[in-house]
Coordinates of C-alpha atoms and ligand atoms in Angstrom, one line a residue:
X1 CA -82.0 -76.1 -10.6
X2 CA -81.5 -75.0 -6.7
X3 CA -77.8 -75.5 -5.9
X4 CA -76.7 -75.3 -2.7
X5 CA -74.2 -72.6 -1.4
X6 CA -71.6 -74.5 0.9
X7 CA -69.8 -72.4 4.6
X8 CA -66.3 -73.5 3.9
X9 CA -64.5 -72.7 7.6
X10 CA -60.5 -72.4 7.6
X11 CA -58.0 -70.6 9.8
X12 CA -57.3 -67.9 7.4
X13 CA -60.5 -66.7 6.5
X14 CA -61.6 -66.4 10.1
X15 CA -58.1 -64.8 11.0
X16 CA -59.1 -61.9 7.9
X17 CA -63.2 -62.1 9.3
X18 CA -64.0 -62.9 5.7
X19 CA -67.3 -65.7 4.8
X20 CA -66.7 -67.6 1.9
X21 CA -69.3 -70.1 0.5
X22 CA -69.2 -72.3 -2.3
X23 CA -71.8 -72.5 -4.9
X24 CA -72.2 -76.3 -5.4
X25 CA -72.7 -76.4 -9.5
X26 CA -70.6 -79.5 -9.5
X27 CA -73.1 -81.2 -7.9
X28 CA -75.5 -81.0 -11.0
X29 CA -73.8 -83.8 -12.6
X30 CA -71.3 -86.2 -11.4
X31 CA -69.6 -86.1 -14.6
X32 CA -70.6 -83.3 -16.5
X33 CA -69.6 -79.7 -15.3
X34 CA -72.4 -77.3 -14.0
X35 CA -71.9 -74.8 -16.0
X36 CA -71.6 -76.6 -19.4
X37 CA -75.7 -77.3 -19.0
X38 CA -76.2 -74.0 -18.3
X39 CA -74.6 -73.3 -21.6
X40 CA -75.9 -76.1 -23.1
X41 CA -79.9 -75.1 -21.8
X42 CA -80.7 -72.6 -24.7
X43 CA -79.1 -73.6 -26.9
X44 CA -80.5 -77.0 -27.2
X45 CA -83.9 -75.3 -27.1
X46 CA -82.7 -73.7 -30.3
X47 CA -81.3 -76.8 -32.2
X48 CA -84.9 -78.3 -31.2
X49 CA -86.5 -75.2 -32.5
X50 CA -84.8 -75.3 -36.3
X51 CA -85.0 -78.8 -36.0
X52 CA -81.5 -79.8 -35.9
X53 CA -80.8 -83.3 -35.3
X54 CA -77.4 -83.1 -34.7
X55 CA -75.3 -81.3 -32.3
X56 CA -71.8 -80.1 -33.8
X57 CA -68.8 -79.2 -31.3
X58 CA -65.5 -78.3 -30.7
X59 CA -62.9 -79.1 -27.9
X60 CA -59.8 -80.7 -26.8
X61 CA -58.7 -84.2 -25.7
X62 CA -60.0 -82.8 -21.8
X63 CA -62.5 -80.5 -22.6
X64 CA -65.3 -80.4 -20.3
X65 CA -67.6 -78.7 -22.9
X66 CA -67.4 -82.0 -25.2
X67 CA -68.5 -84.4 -22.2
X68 CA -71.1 -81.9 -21.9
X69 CA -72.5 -81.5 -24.9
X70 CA -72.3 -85.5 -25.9
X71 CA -74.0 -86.2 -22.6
X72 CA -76.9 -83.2 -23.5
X73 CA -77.6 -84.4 -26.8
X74 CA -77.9 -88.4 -25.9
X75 CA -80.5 -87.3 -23.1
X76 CA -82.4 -84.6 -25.9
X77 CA -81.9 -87.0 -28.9
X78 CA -79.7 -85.3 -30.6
X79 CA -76.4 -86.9 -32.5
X80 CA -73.1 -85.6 -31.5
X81 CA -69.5 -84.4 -33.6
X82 CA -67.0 -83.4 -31.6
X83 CA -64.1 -82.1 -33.6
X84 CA -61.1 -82.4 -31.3
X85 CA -57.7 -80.8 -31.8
X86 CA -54.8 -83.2 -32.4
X87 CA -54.4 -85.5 -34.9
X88 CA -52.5 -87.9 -33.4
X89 CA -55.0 -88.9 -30.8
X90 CA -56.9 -90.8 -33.8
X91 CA -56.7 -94.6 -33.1
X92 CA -56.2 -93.4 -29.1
X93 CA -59.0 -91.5 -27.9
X94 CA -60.5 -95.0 -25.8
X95 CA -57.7 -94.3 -23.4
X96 CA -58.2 -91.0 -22.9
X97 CA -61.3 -90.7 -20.1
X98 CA -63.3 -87.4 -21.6
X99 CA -63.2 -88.6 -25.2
X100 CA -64.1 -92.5 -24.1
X101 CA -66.8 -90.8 -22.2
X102 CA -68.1 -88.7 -25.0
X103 CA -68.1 -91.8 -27.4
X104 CA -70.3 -93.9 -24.9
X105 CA -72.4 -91.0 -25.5
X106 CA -72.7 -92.0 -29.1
X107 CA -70.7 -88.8 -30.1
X108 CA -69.0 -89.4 -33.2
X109 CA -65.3 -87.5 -33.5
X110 CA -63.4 -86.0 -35.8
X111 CA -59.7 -85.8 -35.3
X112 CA -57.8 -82.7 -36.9
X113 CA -54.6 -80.9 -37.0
X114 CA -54.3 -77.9 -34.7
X115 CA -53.6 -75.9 -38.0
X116 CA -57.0 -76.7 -39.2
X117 CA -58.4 -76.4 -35.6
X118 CA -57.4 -72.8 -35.3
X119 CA -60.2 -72.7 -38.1
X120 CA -63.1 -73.5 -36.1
X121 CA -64.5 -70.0 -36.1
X122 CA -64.1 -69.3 -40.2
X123 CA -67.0 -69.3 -41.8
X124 CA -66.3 -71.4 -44.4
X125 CA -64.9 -74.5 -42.1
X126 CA -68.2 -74.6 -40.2
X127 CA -69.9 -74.4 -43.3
X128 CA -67.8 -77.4 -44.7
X129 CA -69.3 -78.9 -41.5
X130 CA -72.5 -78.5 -41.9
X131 CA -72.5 -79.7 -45.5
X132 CA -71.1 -82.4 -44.3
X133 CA -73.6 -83.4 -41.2
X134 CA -77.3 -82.3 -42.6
X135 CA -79.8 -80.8 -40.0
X136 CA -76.7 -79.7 -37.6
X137 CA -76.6 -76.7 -35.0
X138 CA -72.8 -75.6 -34.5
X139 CA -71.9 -74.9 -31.3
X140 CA -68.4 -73.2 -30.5
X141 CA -65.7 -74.0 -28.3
X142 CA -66.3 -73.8 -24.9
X143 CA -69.7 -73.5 -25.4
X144 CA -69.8 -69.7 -25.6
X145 CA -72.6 -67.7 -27.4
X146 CA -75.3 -65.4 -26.3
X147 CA -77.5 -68.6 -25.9
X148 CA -74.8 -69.5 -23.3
X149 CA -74.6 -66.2 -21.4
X150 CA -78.7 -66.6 -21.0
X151 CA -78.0 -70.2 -19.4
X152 CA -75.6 -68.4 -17.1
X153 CA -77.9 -65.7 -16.1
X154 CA -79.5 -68.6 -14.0
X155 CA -76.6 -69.4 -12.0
X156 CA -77.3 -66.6 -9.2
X157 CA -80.4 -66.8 -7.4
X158 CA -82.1 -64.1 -5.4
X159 CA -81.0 -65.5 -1.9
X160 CA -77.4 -64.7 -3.5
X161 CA -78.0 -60.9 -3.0
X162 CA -76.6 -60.8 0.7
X163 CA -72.9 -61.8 -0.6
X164 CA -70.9 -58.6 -1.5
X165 CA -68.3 -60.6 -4.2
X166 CA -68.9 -63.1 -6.5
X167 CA -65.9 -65.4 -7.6
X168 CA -66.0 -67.6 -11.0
X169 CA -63.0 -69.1 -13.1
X170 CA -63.3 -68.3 -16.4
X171 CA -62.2 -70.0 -19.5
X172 CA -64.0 -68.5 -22.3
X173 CA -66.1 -65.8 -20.8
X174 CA -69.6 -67.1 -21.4
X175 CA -70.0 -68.2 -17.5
X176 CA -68.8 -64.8 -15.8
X177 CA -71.0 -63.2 -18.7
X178 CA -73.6 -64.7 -17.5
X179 CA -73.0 -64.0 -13.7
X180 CA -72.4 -60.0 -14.3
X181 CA -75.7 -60.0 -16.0
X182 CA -77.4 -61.4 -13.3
X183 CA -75.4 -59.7 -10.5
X184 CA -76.9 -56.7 -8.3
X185 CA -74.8 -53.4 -9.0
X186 CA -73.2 -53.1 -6.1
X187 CA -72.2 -56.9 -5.6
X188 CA -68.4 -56.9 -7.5
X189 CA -67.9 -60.3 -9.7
X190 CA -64.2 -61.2 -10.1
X191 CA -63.3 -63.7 -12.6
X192 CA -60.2 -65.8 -12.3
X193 CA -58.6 -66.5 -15.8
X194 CA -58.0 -70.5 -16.6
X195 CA -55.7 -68.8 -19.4
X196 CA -52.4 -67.1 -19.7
X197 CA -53.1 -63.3 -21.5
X198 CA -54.7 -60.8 -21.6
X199 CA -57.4 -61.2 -23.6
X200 CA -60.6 -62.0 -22.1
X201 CA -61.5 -59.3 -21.0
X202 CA -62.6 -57.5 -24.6
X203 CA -64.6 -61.2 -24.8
X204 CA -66.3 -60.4 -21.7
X205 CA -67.4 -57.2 -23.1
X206 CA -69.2 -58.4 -25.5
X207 CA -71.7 -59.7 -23.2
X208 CA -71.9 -57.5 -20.1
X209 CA -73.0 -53.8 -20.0
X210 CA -72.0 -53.4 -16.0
X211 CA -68.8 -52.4 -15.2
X212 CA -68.7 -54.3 -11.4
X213 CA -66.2 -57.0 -12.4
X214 CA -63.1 -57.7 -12.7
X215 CA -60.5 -60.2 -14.0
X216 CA -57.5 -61.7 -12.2
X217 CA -55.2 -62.9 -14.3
X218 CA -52.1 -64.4 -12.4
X219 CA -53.4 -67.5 -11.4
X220 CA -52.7 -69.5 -14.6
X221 CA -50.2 -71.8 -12.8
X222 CA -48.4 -71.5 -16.3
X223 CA -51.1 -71.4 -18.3
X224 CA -54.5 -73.4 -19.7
X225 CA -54.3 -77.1 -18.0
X226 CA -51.1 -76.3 -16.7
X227 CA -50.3 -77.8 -13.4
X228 CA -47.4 -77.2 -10.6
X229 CA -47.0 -80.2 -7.3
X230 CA -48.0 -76.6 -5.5
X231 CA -51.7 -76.8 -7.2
X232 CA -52.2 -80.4 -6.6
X233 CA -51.3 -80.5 -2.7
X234 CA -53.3 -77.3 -2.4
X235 CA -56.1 -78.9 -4.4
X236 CA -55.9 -82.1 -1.6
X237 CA -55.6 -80.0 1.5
X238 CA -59.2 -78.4 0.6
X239 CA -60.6 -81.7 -0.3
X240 CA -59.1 -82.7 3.4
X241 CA -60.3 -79.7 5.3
X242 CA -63.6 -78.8 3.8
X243 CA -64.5 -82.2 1.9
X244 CA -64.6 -80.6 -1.2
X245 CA -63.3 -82.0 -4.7
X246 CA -61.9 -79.3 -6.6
X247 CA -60.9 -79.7 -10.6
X248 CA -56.9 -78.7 -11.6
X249 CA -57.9 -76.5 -14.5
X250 CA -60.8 -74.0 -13.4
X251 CA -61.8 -74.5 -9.8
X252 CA -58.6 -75.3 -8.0
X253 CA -56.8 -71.9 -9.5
X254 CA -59.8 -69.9 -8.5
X255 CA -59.7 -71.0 -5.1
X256 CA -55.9 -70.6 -4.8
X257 CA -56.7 -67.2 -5.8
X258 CA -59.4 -66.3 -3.5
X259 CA -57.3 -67.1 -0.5
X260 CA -54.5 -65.8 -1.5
X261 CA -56.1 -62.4 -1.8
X262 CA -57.5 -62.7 1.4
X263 CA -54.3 -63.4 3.0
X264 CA -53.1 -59.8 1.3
X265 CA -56.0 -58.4 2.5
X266 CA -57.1 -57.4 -0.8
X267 CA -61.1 -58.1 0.8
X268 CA -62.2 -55.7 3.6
X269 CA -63.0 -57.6 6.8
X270 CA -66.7 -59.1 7.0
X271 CA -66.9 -59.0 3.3
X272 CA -69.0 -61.9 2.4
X273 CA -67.9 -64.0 -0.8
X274 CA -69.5 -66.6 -2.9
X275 CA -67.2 -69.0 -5.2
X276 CA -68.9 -70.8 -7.5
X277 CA -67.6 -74.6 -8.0
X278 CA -68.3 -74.5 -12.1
X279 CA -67.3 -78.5 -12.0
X280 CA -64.5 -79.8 -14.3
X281 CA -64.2 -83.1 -12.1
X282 CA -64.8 -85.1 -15.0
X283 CA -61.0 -84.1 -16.1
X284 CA -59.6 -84.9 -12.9
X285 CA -58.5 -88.7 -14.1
X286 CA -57.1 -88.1 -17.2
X287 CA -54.9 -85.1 -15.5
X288 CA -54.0 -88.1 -13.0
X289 CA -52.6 -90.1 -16.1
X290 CA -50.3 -87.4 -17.1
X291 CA -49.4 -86.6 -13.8
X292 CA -48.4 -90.2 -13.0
X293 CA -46.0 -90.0 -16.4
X294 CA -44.6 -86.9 -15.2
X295 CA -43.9 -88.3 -11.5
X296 CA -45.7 -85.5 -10.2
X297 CA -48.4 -86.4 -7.3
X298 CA -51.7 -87.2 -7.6
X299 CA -55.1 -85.5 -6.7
X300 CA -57.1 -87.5 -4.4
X301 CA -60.5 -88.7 -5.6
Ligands
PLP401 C1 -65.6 -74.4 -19.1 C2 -65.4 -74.2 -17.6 C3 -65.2 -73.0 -17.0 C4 -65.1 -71.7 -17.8 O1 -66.3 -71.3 -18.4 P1 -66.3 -70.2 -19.6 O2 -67.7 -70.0 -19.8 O3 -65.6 -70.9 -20.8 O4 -65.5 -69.1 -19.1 C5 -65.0 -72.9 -15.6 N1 -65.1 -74.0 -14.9 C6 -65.3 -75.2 -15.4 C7 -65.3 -76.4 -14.5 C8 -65.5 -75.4 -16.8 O5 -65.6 -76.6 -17.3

């Protein structure tokens, strides 16, 4: 897959002399998010491999890894569980856009507590799931597993050697993972947490021998999914000045980020970056729903 890296011009980054492209993942898939089918690629090699026939996943009522992954295994024949966390979205999911996606898919769902969600890594719950579904491959939340990290190694290309930083959001890990592995050593990779603590990095680790990254972990907005009027007009004044859609949860805090370390000159001038755009639009309308309960404005499609 050749994605293309986009020049994004504005007033502050030629002010600081700093380039800045965007990786165009996004545009992989209308729907789905780029990097979700890079996570996806090995591992449905693998399910094809021990002759799975059904695909078995984790996620909640937004998650882009669930649209992913029901969307992967209708196009490789696979069937799809998605067990989503929260009970109460049961006789509800068809108004919620991700999950009414998924089950156009064909995935089937299974709806459970977040008590029983926190679960989804125990050995015996996933083997409760499997005895359940016959022939399954599990894959966890998020997507994230060495299979993943492989898919990611793709991501960066050769041409991508003449750009000194490397920016990714990161929800999991598995992506930036991916992108340190394939990174040049003296290219830096900072990651920009979706999530509030401290706790990816030792997640990251697990992945990554290089040392050339970094994690910044303050532009949570509040925290995973969490969204301020300040995110959402900055989100529609990129889309205005650079015609790109950015996503509220991964993409739009990343970018945020990135400037505002350039505009405390935390980048020497002439330094040459590369975002990557992961995706995430798929989310974009259901975050419009609660926004619109919440009176809080909109992000232009
Ligand atoms: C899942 C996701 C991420 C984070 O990927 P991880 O591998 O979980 O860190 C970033 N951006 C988008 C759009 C995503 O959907």
């Amino acid at each position: 897959m050749k994605v293309l890296n986009q020049p994004v011009q504005l007033p502050i980054l030629s002010e600081k002399r700093i380039s800045l492209h965007i990786k165009r993942e996004d545009q992989i898939h209308p729907f789905v998010s780029g990097n979700k089918f890079r996570k996806l690629k090995y591992n449905i090699i693998e399910a094809k491999r021990v002759k799975a026939t059904k695909l078995i996943t984790f996620g909640g009522a937004f998650s882009n890894h669930i649209a992913a992954t029901a969307y992967a295994g209708k196009e490789n024949g696979f069937k799809t569980i998605g067990v989503i966390r929260g009970e109460e979205l049961k006789g509800k999911w068809q108004i919620n856009p991700t999950l009414a996606f998924a089950n156009k898919q064909g995935m089937e769902f299974m709806f459970v507590s977040r008590e029983v969600y926190k679960q989804k890594q125990l050995p015996q719950f996933i083997a409760s799931l499997t005895n359940e579904f016959n022939n399954s491959y599990v894959l966890p939340e998020g997507g994230t597993n060495d299979l993943a990290v492989k898919g990611c190694e793709e991501i960066l290309t050769p041409e991508d050697s003449e750009f000194n930083v490397i920016c990714c959001a990161v929800g999991t890990g598995g992506t930036i993972a991916g992108i340190i592995n394939s990174a040049n050593e003296n290219q830096s990779v900072i990651g920009f947490s979706a999530l509030k603590g401290g706790f990816l990095s030792q997640d990251i680790c697990k992945f990554v021998h290089s040392k050339n990254w970094k994690i910044q972990d303050i532009y949570h907005f509040g925290g995973y999914a969490k969204v301020t009027s300040e995110l959402i007009h900055f989100i529609n004044k990129i889309k205005e000045q650079t015609n790109v859609q950015l996503d509220p949860i991964y993409t739009g805090k990343m970018i945020y980020g990135i400037l505002d370390l350039v505009r405390r000159d935390y980048f020497m001038p002439g330094t040459k970056i590369v975002a990557v755009h992961t995706g995430g639009l798929q989310g974009i309308e259901g975050m419009n729903d609660l926004l619109k309960k919440r009176k809080l404005p909109l992000i232009n499609e």
